[in-house]
PDB file of C-alpha atoms and ligand atoms in Angstrom:
ATOM      1  CA  MET G   1    -140.048 174.332-203.847  1.00 91.00           C
ATOM      2  CA  ILE G   2    -136.775 172.629-205.250  1.00 96.00           C
ATOM      3  CA  LYS G   3    -136.956 171.564-208.586  1.00 97.00           C
ATOM      4  CA  LEU G   4    -135.975 168.568-210.004  1.00 98.00           C
ATOM      5  CA  GLY G   5    -133.516 168.320-213.002  1.00 98.00           C
ATOM      6  CA  VAL G   6    -132.966 164.765-214.265  1.00 99.00           C
ATOM      7  CA  ASN G   7    -130.133 164.070-216.420  1.00 98.00           C
ATOM      8  CA  ILE G   8    -130.436 161.405-218.711  1.00 98.00           C
ATOM      9  CA  ASP G   9    -126.357 160.982-219.791  1.00 98.00           C
ATOM     10  CA  HIS G  10    -126.494 157.173-218.600  1.00 98.00           C
ATOM     11  CA  ILE G  11    -129.569 156.266-220.637  1.00 98.00           C
ATOM     12  CA  ALA G  12    -126.970 156.806-223.333  1.00 98.00           C
ATOM     13  CA  THR G  13    -123.979 154.864-221.942  1.00 98.00           C
ATOM     14  CA  LEU G  14    -125.907 151.866-221.921  1.00 98.00           C
ATOM     15  CA  ARG G  15    -127.448 152.844-225.844  1.00 98.00           C
ATOM     16  CA  GLN G  16    -123.352 153.783-227.043  1.00 98.00           C
ATOM     17  CA  GLN G  17    -122.055 150.308-225.189  1.00 98.00           C
ATOM     18  CA  ARG G  18    -123.275 148.292-228.021  1.00 98.00           C
ATOM     19  CA  GLY G  19    -123.952 150.666-230.541  1.00 97.00           C
ATOM     20  CA  THR G  20    -127.682 150.106-230.710  1.00 98.00           C
ATOM     21  CA  LYS G  21    -130.562 152.459-231.253  1.00 98.00           C
ATOM     22  CA  TYR G  22    -131.939 151.948-227.712  1.00 98.00           C
ATOM     23  CA  PRO G  23    -132.155 152.824-225.249  1.00 98.00           C
ATOM     24  CA  ASP G  24    -133.548 155.663-226.558  1.00 98.00           C
ATOM     25  CA  PRO G  25    -132.587 159.040-224.620  1.00 98.00           C
ATOM     26  CA  ILE G  26    -135.534 160.874-225.880  1.00 98.00           C
ATOM     27  CA  LYS G  27    -137.971 158.293-224.633  1.00 98.00           C
ATOM     28  CA  ALA G  28    -136.441 158.463-221.238  1.00 98.00           C
ATOM     29  CA  ALA G  29    -136.734 162.133-221.213  1.00 98.00           C
ATOM     30  CA  LEU G  30    -140.363 161.907-222.084  1.00 98.00           C
ATOM     31  CA  LEU G  31    -140.785 159.463-219.398  1.00 98.00           C
ATOM     32  CA  ALA G  32    -139.315 161.179-216.923  1.00 99.00           C
ATOM     33  CA  GLU G  33    -141.160 164.624-217.664  1.00 98.00           C
ATOM     34  CA  SER G  34    -144.597 162.371-217.597  1.00 98.00           C
ATOM     35  CA  ALA G  35    -142.897 161.309-214.020  1.00 98.00           C
ATOM     36  CA  GLY G  36    -142.720 164.553-212.671  1.00 98.00           C
ATOM     37  CA  ALA G  37    -139.197 165.643-213.639  1.00 98.00           C
ATOM     38  CA  ASP G  38    -139.315 169.857-213.717  1.00 98.00           C
ATOM     39  CA  PHE G  39    -136.625 169.625-216.814  1.00 98.00           C
ATOM     40  CA  ILE G  40    -133.964 167.687-218.567  1.00 98.00           C
ATOM     41  CA  THR G  41    -130.458 167.946-218.142  1.00 99.00           C
ATOM     42  CA  LEU G  42    -127.603 166.439-220.583  1.00 98.00           C
ATOM     43  CA  HIS G  43    -124.096 166.463-220.906  1.00 98.00           C
ATOM     44  CA  LEU G  44    -122.892 166.739-224.431  1.00 98.00           C
ATOM     45  CA  ARG G  45    -119.413 165.847-223.987  1.00 97.00           C
ATOM     46  CA  GLU G  46    -116.297 166.352-226.485  1.00 97.00           C
ATOM     47  CA  ASP G  47    -115.828 162.596-226.288  1.00 97.00           C
ATOM     48  CA  ARG G  48    -119.553 162.009-227.018  1.00 98.00           C
ATOM     49  CA  ARG G  49    -119.129 158.899-224.622  1.00 97.00           C
ATOM     50  CA  HIS G  50    -122.814 158.954-224.069  1.00 98.00           C
ATOM     51  CA  ILE G  51    -124.867 161.790-225.248  1.00 98.00           C
ATOM     52  CA  GLN G  52    -124.607 162.673-229.209  1.00 98.00           C
ATOM     53  CA  ASP G  53    -125.176 165.819-230.901  1.00 98.00           C
ATOM     54  CA  LYS G  54    -128.228 164.297-232.657  1.00 98.00           C
ATOM     55  CA  ASP G  55    -129.784 163.903-229.053  1.00 98.00           C
ATOM     56  CA  VAL G  56    -129.311 167.065-228.659  1.00 98.00           C
ATOM     57  CA  PHE G  57    -130.849 168.643-231.581  1.00 98.00           C
ATOM     58  CA  GLU G  58    -133.496 166.157-231.774  1.00 97.00           C
ATOM     59  CA  MET G  59    -134.630 166.176-227.997  1.00 98.00           C
ATOM     60  CA  ARG G  60    -134.293 170.120-227.771  1.00 94.00           C
ATOM     61  CA  ASP G  61    -138.217 170.372-229.220  1.00 92.00           C
ATOM     62  CA  ARG G  62    -139.502 166.983-228.065  1.00 98.00           C
ATOM     63  CA  LEU G  63    -139.720 167.828-224.181  1.00 98.00           C
ATOM     64  CA  LEU G  64    -142.514 169.250-222.845  1.00 98.00           C
ATOM     65  CA  THR G  65    -140.634 170.923-220.063  1.00 98.00           C
ATOM     66  CA  HIS G  66    -137.292 172.514-221.310  1.00 98.00           C
ATOM     67  CA  MET G  67    -133.616 171.322-221.758  1.00 98.00           C
ATOM     68  CA  ASN G  68    -130.628 172.368-219.547  1.00 98.00           C
ATOM     69  CA  LEU G  69    -127.619 171.332-221.841  1.00 98.00           C
ATOM     70  CA  GLU G  70    -124.228 170.753-219.805  1.00 98.00           C
ATOM     71  CA  CYS G  71    -121.250 171.352-221.968  1.00 98.00           C
ATOM     72  CA  ALA G  72    -117.249 172.697-221.607  1.00 98.00           C
ATOM     73  CA  ILE G  73    -116.348 176.124-222.974  1.00 98.00           C
ATOM     74  CA  THR G  74    -114.882 175.367-226.135  1.00 98.00           C
ATOM     75  CA  ASP G  75    -115.771 176.795-229.602  1.00 98.00           C
ATOM     76  CA  GLU G  76    -117.284 173.995-230.814  1.00 98.00           C
ATOM     77  CA  MET G  77    -119.506 173.365-228.115  1.00 98.00           C
ATOM     78  CA  ILE G  78    -120.630 177.153-227.425  1.00 98.00           C
ATOM     79  CA  GLY G  79    -121.270 177.057-231.292  1.00 98.00           C
ATOM     80  CA  ILE G  80    -123.482 174.042-231.019  1.00 98.00           C
ATOM     81  CA  ALA G  81    -125.078 175.360-227.820  1.00 98.00           C
ATOM     82  CA  THR G  82    -126.013 179.003-229.617  1.00 98.00           C
ATOM     83  CA  ARG G  83    -127.620 176.082-232.538  1.00 98.00           C
ATOM     84  CA  VAL G  84    -129.293 174.508-230.560  1.00 98.00           C
ATOM     85  CA  LYS G  85    -130.490 177.351-228.144  1.00 98.00           C
ATOM     86  CA  PRO G  86    -131.442 175.577-225.007  1.00 98.00           C
ATOM     87  CA  LYS G  87    -133.472 177.266-222.125  1.00 98.00           C
ATOM     88  CA  ASP G  88    -130.570 176.830-219.909  1.00 98.00           C
ATOM     89  CA  VAL G  89    -126.869 175.630-220.362  1.00 98.00           C
ATOM     90  CA  CYS G  90    -124.628 174.691-217.828  1.00 98.00           C
ATOM     91  CA  LEU G  91    -120.975 175.246-218.412  1.00 98.00           C
ATOM     92  CA  VAL G  92    -118.669 172.403-216.545  1.00 98.00           C
ATOM     93  CA  PRO G  93    -115.536 171.715-216.879  1.00 97.00           C
ATOM     94  CA  GLU G  94    -114.119 168.394-218.725  1.00 94.00           C
ATOM     95  CA  LYS G  95    -111.065 166.122-218.949  1.00 86.00           C
ATOM     96  CA  ARG G  96    -111.455 163.279-221.632  1.00 81.00           C
ATOM     97  CA  GLU G  97    -109.929 160.800-219.042  1.00 83.00           C
ATOM     98  CA  GLU G  98    -112.320 161.634-216.272  1.00 85.00           C
ATOM     99  CA  LEU G  99    -114.795 158.895-215.379  1.00 87.00           C
ATOM    100  CA  THR G 100    -117.268 162.055-214.290  1.00 87.00           C
ATOM    101  CA  THR G 101    -117.182 165.488-213.683  1.00 86.00           C
ATOM    102  CA  GLU G 102    -114.306 165.659-210.469  1.00 88.00           C
ATOM    103  CA  GLY G 103    -114.792 169.327-209.990  1.00 91.00           C
ATOM    104  CA  GLY G 104    -116.022 172.526-210.695  1.00 97.00           C
ATOM    105  CA  LEU G 105    -115.155 174.964-213.016  1.00 98.00           C
ATOM    106  CA  ASP G 106    -112.031 177.316-212.226  1.00 98.00           C
ATOM    107  CA  VAL G 107    -113.591 180.409-213.051  1.00 98.00           C
ATOM    108  CA  VAL G 108    -111.167 182.624-211.458  1.00 98.00           C
ATOM    109  CA  SER G 109    -108.209 181.503-213.386  1.00 98.00           C
ATOM    110  CA  GLN G 110    -110.191 181.335-216.410  1.00 98.00           C
ATOM    111  CA  PHE G 111    -112.070 184.069-216.007  1.00 98.00           C
ATOM    112  CA  ASN G 112    -111.918 186.237-219.410  1.00 98.00           C
ATOM    113  CA  LEU G 113    -112.847 182.766-221.270  1.00 98.00           C
ATOM    114  CA  VAL G 114    -115.484 181.907-218.843  1.00 98.00           C
ATOM    115  CA  LYS G 115    -117.516 185.530-218.955  1.00 98.00           C
ATOM    116  CA  SER G 116    -116.799 185.806-222.985  1.00 98.00           C
ATOM    117  CA  ALA G 117    -118.879 182.488-222.968  1.00 98.00           C
ATOM    118  CA  VAL G 118    -121.475 183.616-220.713  1.00 98.00           C
ATOM    119  CA  GLU G 119    -121.937 186.835-223.033  1.00 98.00           C
ATOM    120  CA  LYS G 120    -122.374 185.110-226.286  1.00 98.00           C
ATOM    121  CA  LEU G 121    -125.017 182.684-224.798  1.00 98.00           C
ATOM    122  CA  THR G 122    -126.798 185.229-222.693  1.00 98.00           C
ATOM    123  CA  GLU G 123    -127.017 187.218-226.093  1.00 98.00           C
ATOM    124  CA  GLU G 124    -128.716 184.424-227.600  1.00 98.00           C
ATOM    125  CA  GLY G 125    -131.273 184.580-224.585  1.00 98.00           C
ATOM    126  CA  ILE G 126    -129.988 181.441-222.938  1.00 98.00           C
ATOM    127  CA  SER G 127    -130.136 180.936-219.147  1.00 98.00           C
ATOM    128  CA  VAL G 128    -126.199 180.392-218.353  1.00 98.00           C
ATOM    129  CA  SER G 129    -125.203 178.685-215.255  1.00 98.00           C
ATOM    130  CA  LEU G 130    -121.557 177.973-213.813  1.00 98.00           C
ATOM    131  CA  PHE G 131    -121.124 174.395-212.238  1.00 98.00           C
ATOM    132  CA  ILE G 132    -118.625 175.411-209.270  1.00 98.00           C
ATOM    133  CA  ASP G 133    -116.963 174.378-206.530  1.00 98.00           C
ATOM    134  CA  PRO G 134    -118.704 175.544-202.858  1.00 98.00           C
ATOM    135  CA  GLU G 135    -116.003 178.005-202.813  1.00 98.00           C
ATOM    136  CA  ALA G 136    -116.624 181.870-202.051  1.00 98.00           C
ATOM    137  CA  GLU G 137    -113.753 183.002-204.540  1.00 98.00           C
ATOM    138  CA  GLN G 138    -115.316 180.926-207.807  1.00 98.00           C
ATOM    139  CA  ILE G 139    -118.506 182.329-206.625  1.00 98.00           C
ATOM    140  CA  LYS G 140    -117.619 185.820-206.361  1.00 98.00           C
ATOM    141  CA  ALA G 141    -115.793 185.309-209.947  1.00 98.00           C
ATOM    142  CA  ALA G 142    -119.010 183.817-211.158  1.00 98.00           C
ATOM    143  CA  SER G 143    -121.081 186.702-210.560  1.00 98.00           C
ATOM    144  CA  GLU G 144    -118.642 189.230-212.219  1.00 98.00           C
ATOM    145  CA  ALA G 145    -118.290 187.366-215.148  1.00 98.00           C
ATOM    146  CA  GLY G 146    -122.005 187.796-215.456  1.00 98.00           C
ATOM    147  CA  ALA G 147    -123.761 184.436-214.947  1.00 97.00           C
ATOM    148  CA  GLY G 148    -126.801 184.765-212.605  1.00 97.00           C
ATOM    149  CA  ILE G 149    -126.927 181.313-211.664  1.00 98.00           C
ATOM    150  CA  ILE G 150    -124.469 178.853-210.274  1.00 98.00           C
ATOM    151  CA  GLU G 151    -124.671 174.917-209.471  1.00 98.00           C
ATOM    152  CA  LEU G 152    -122.869 174.031-206.687  1.00 98.00           C
ATOM    153  CA  HIS G 153    -120.772 170.885-207.097  1.00 98.00           C
ATOM    154  CA  THR G 154    -122.080 168.176-204.360  1.00 98.00           C
ATOM    155  CA  GLY G 155    -119.309 165.504-205.253  1.00 97.00           C
ATOM    156  CA  ALA G 156    -117.135 165.988-201.981  1.00 96.00           C
ATOM    157  CA  TYR G 157    -120.220 165.737-199.685  1.00 97.00           C
ATOM    158  CA  ALA G 158    -121.824 162.677-201.488  1.00 97.00           C
ATOM    159  CA  GLN G 159    -118.409 160.968-201.431  1.00 95.00           C
ATOM    160  CA  TYR G 160    -118.668 161.489-197.879  1.00 95.00           C
ATOM    161  CA  ALA G 161    -122.099 160.962-196.820  1.00 95.00           C
ATOM    162  CA  ASP G 162    -122.182 157.464-199.151  1.00 95.00           C
ATOM    163  CA  SER G 163    -118.839 156.257-197.192  1.00 95.00           C
ATOM    164  CA  ASN G 164    -120.626 157.207-193.710  1.00 90.00           C
ATOM    165  CA  ILE G 165    -117.847 159.378-192.951  1.00 82.00           C
ATOM    166  CA  SER G 166    -120.189 161.642-191.206  1.00 79.00           C
ATOM    167  CA  GLY G 167    -117.716 163.959-189.971  1.00 93.00           C
ATOM    168  CA  LYS G 168    -116.773 164.971-193.403  1.00 96.00           C
ATOM    169  CA  ALA G 169    -120.102 164.889-195.059  1.00 96.00           C
ATOM    170  CA  THR G 170    -121.186 167.593-192.475  1.00 96.00           C
ATOM    171  CA  GLU G 171    -118.496 169.766-193.050  1.00 97.00           C
ATOM    172  CA  GLU G 172    -119.474 169.822-196.587  1.00 97.00           C
ATOM    173  CA  ILE G 173    -122.834 170.444-195.832  1.00 98.00           C
ATOM    174  CA  ASN G 174    -121.984 173.370-193.898  1.00 98.00           C
ATOM    175  CA  ARG G 175    -119.329 174.433-196.810  1.00 98.00           C
ATOM    176  CA  LEU G 176    -122.062 174.125-199.052  1.00 98.00           C
ATOM    177  CA  GLU G 177    -124.303 176.371-196.702  1.00 98.00           C
ATOM    178  CA  SER G 178    -121.755 178.888-196.581  1.00 98.00           C
ATOM    179  CA  ALA G 179    -121.505 179.172-200.227  1.00 98.00           C
ATOM    180  CA  ILE G 180    -125.138 179.562-200.839  1.00 98.00           C
ATOM    181  CA  SER G 181    -125.309 182.367-198.177  1.00 98.00           C
ATOM    182  CA  VAL G 182    -122.115 184.070-200.363  1.00 98.00           C
ATOM    183  CA  ALA G 183    -124.358 183.643-203.810  1.00 98.00           C
ATOM    184  CA  LYS G 184    -127.223 184.663-201.830  1.00 98.00           C
ATOM    185  CA  ASN G 185    -125.823 187.876-201.081  1.00 98.00           C
ATOM    186  CA  LEU G 186    -124.562 188.524-204.708  1.00 98.00           C
ATOM    187  CA  GLY G 187    -128.330 187.832-205.946  1.00 98.00           C
ATOM    188  CA  LEU G 188    -127.373 184.999-207.639  1.00 98.00           C
ATOM    189  CA  LYS G 189    -129.486 182.032-208.371  1.00 98.00           C
ATOM    190  CA  VAL G 190    -128.377 178.661-206.273  1.00 98.00           C
ATOM    191  CA  ASN G 191    -128.714 175.160-208.379  1.00 98.00           C
ATOM    192  CA  ALA G 192    -127.044 171.851-207.141  1.00 98.00           C
ATOM    193  CA  GLY G 193    -126.046 168.044-208.114  1.00 98.00           C
ATOM    194  CA  HIS G 194    -123.549 165.762-208.958  1.00 98.00           C
ATOM    195  CA  GLY G 195    -123.282 162.198-207.159  1.00 98.00           C
ATOM    196  CA  LEU G 196    -126.822 162.417-205.345  1.00 98.00           C
ATOM    197  CA  ASN G 197    -128.831 159.850-204.722  1.00 98.00           C
ATOM    198  CA  TYR G 198    -131.892 158.709-202.586  1.00 98.00           C
ATOM    199  CA  GLU G 199    -130.111 158.776-199.284  1.00 98.00           C
ATOM    200  CA  ASN G 200    -127.702 161.485-199.297  1.00 97.00           C
ATOM    201  CA  VAL G 201    -130.208 163.821-201.094  1.00 97.00           C
ATOM    202  CA  GLN G 202    -132.046 164.191-197.857  1.00 96.00           C
ATOM    203  CA  GLU G 203    -129.543 166.086-196.030  1.00 96.00           C
ATOM    204  CA  ILE G 204    -129.194 168.444-199.230  1.00 97.00           C
ATOM    205  CA  ILE G 205    -132.668 168.956-199.339  1.00 96.00           C
ATOM    206  CA  LYS G 206    -132.437 170.220-195.846  1.00 96.00           C
ATOM    207  CA  ILE G 207    -130.346 173.532-196.838  1.00 96.00           C
ATOM    208  CA  PRO G 208    -132.368 176.617-197.978  1.00 96.00           C
ATOM    209  CA  GLY G 209    -131.787 178.495-200.638  1.00 97.00           C
ATOM    210  CA  ILE G 210    -131.275 175.822-203.697  1.00 97.00           C
ATOM    211  CA  SER G 211    -133.773 176.070-206.463  1.00 97.00           C
ATOM    212  CA  GLU G 212    -132.876 173.122-208.380  1.00 98.00           C
ATOM    213  CA  LEU G 213    -131.121 169.658-207.921  1.00 98.00           C
ATOM    214  CA  ASN G 214    -129.495 168.280-210.888  1.00 98.00           C
ATOM    215  CA  ILE G 215    -129.742 164.024-210.289  1.00 98.00           C
ATOM    216  CA  GLY G 216    -128.892 161.456-213.064  1.00 98.00           C
ATOM    217  CA  HIS G 217    -126.785 158.500-212.201  1.00 98.00           C
ATOM    218  CA  ALA G 218    -128.564 157.402-209.094  1.00 98.00           C
ATOM    219  CA  ILE G 219    -132.175 157.763-211.138  1.00 99.00           C
ATOM    220  CA  ILE G 220    -131.050 155.802-213.721  1.00 98.00           C
ATOM    221  CA  ALA G 221    -129.435 152.921-212.053  1.00 98.00           C
ATOM    222  CA  GLN G 222    -132.607 152.761-209.809  1.00 98.00           C
ATOM    223  CA  SER G 223    -134.383 152.324-212.673  1.00 98.00           C
ATOM    224  CA  VAL G 224    -132.841 149.254-213.747  1.00 98.00           C
ATOM    225  CA  PHE G 225    -134.943 147.734-210.799  1.00 98.00           C
ATOM    226  CA  ASP G 226    -138.099 149.850-210.494  1.00 98.00           C
ATOM    227  CA  GLY G 227    -138.297 150.978-213.913  1.00 98.00           C
ATOM    228  CA  LEU G 228    -137.518 154.923-214.758  1.00 98.00           C
ATOM    229  CA  TYR G 229    -141.333 156.384-214.189  1.00 99.00           C
ATOM    230  CA  LYS G 230    -140.692 155.062-210.380  1.00 99.00           C
ATOM    231  CA  ALA G 231    -137.252 155.996-209.882  1.00 99.00           C
ATOM    232  CA  VAL G 232    -137.874 159.442-211.176  1.00 99.00           C
ATOM    233  CA  SER G 233    -141.533 159.790-209.152  1.00 98.00           C
ATOM    234  CA  ASP G 234    -140.105 158.335-206.209  1.00 98.00           C
ATOM    235  CA  MET G 235    -137.309 161.253-206.842  1.00 98.00           C
ATOM    236  CA  VAL G 236    -139.574 163.754-206.960  1.00 98.00           C
ATOM    237  CA  ALA G 237    -141.881 162.351-203.936  1.00 97.00           C
ATOM    238  CA  LEU G 238    -138.591 162.713-201.600  1.00 96.00           C
ATOM    239  CA  ILE G 239    -137.316 165.972-202.186  1.00 95.00           C
ATOM    240  CA  ARG G 240    -141.272 167.552-202.632  1.00 87.00           C
ATOM    241  CA  VAL G 241    -142.414 165.315-198.851  1.00 78.00           C
ATOM    242  CA  ASN G 242    -139.053 166.614-197.201  1.00 70.00           C
ATOM    243  CA  GLY G 243    -140.086 170.363-198.140  1.00 66.00           C
ATOM    244  CA  GLY G 244    -137.752 170.485-200.851  1.00 63.00           C
TER     245      GLY G 244
HETATM  246  C1  DXP B   1    -121.339 168.236-213.849  1.00 71.98           C
HETATM  247  C2  DXP B   1    -122.102 167.119-213.596  1.00 71.98           C
HETATM  248  O1  DXP B   1    -122.049 166.608-212.272  1.00 71.98           O
HETATM  249  C3  DXP B   1    -123.025 166.102-214.452  1.00 71.98           C
HETATM  250  O2  DXP B   1    -123.723 166.561-214.790  1.00 71.98           O
HETATM  251  C4  DXP B   1    -121.930 165.402-215.617  1.00 71.98           C
HETATM  252  O3  DXP B   1    -122.866 165.164-216.744  1.00 71.98           O
HETATM  253  C5  DXP B   1    -121.481 164.029-214.856  1.00 71.98           C
HETATM  254  O4  DXP B   1    -120.859 163.651-216.072  1.00 71.98           O
HETATM  255  P1  DXP B   1    -121.074 162.269-216.847  1.00 71.98           P
HETATM  256  O5  DXP B   1    -122.344 162.214-216.576  1.00 71.98           O
HETATM  257  O6  DXP B   1    -120.466 162.274-217.942  1.00 71.98           O
HETATM  258  O7  DXP B   1    -121.158 161.197-215.338  1.00 71.98           O
HETATM  259  N1  LIG B   2    -124.495 168.197-212.805  1.00 71.98           N
HETATM  260  C1  LIG B   2    -125.322 167.330-211.922  1.00 71.98           C
HETATM  261  C2  LIG B   2    -126.190 166.029-213.145  1.00 71.98           C
HETATM  262  O1  LIG B   2    -126.347 166.627-213.907  1.00 71.98           O
HETATM  263  C3  LIG B   2    -125.996 164.753-212.400  1.00 71.98           C
HETATM  264  O2  LIG B   2    -124.916 164.368-211.545  1.00 71.98           O
HETATM  265  P1  LIG B   2    -124.859 162.742-211.368  1.00 71.98           P
HETATM  266  O3  LIG B   2    -126.179 162.538-210.746  1.00 71.98           O
HETATM  267  O4  LIG B   2    -125.258 161.940-212.359  1.00 71.98           O
HETATM  268  O5  LIG B   2    -123.513 162.729-210.850  1.00 71.98           O
END
């Protein structure tokens, strides 16, 4: 059964827009859990454009499920992660100028940095995943760096699927299937995420071998119209009904 991690970053985006106390990401996280989220994902970015340090520290012990903290590989972020000690950390690339995450972590070119971060977090009992593109060399490097889990970047697939460029979307599905096969041969757990929504996720959940999906922006967007409980429970139902 595919588990769903609800990313609540963009609840905080709305809050930061006016500097108010609301909407409260912790309230959103607890509601998402009550609606069936298997865990909560949040991305503490260096520029603090949405999630704040306070959110992370306060949420850690309030969740009924568990926290998957996304962060870049910097001394600051690794230091925060080792203090918070969430169950999971997903190491992601980050550029201040990016609108959202643009690609996967380049483990190949940053091997020693990634390996050291994986070791530090693992020593603290944290389960580490690496957010990477569906490329064999990145998957192999992730395994060699000691990460037992990868999260495949589904952004390219999502863009093609949403633009109805079906040929390219199918190519990306095939790319993900090949990547999962490489990962499974290396004994890795495979998660996936980025840009997934209620339509394009339906092809993703047909792919065997995915353990967890992290979905945020589309759920938070839908919650504007349907409310967060229904937006989350609809995504959970979609994934479960289709055998995910
Ligand atoms: C790594 C990833 O794809 C997302 O989880 C990430 O959080 C996207 O960044 P924003 O949430 O800032 O759009
Ligand atoms: N790692 C992907 C994630 O947490 C959510 O990404 P998105 O659904 O907000 O694009």
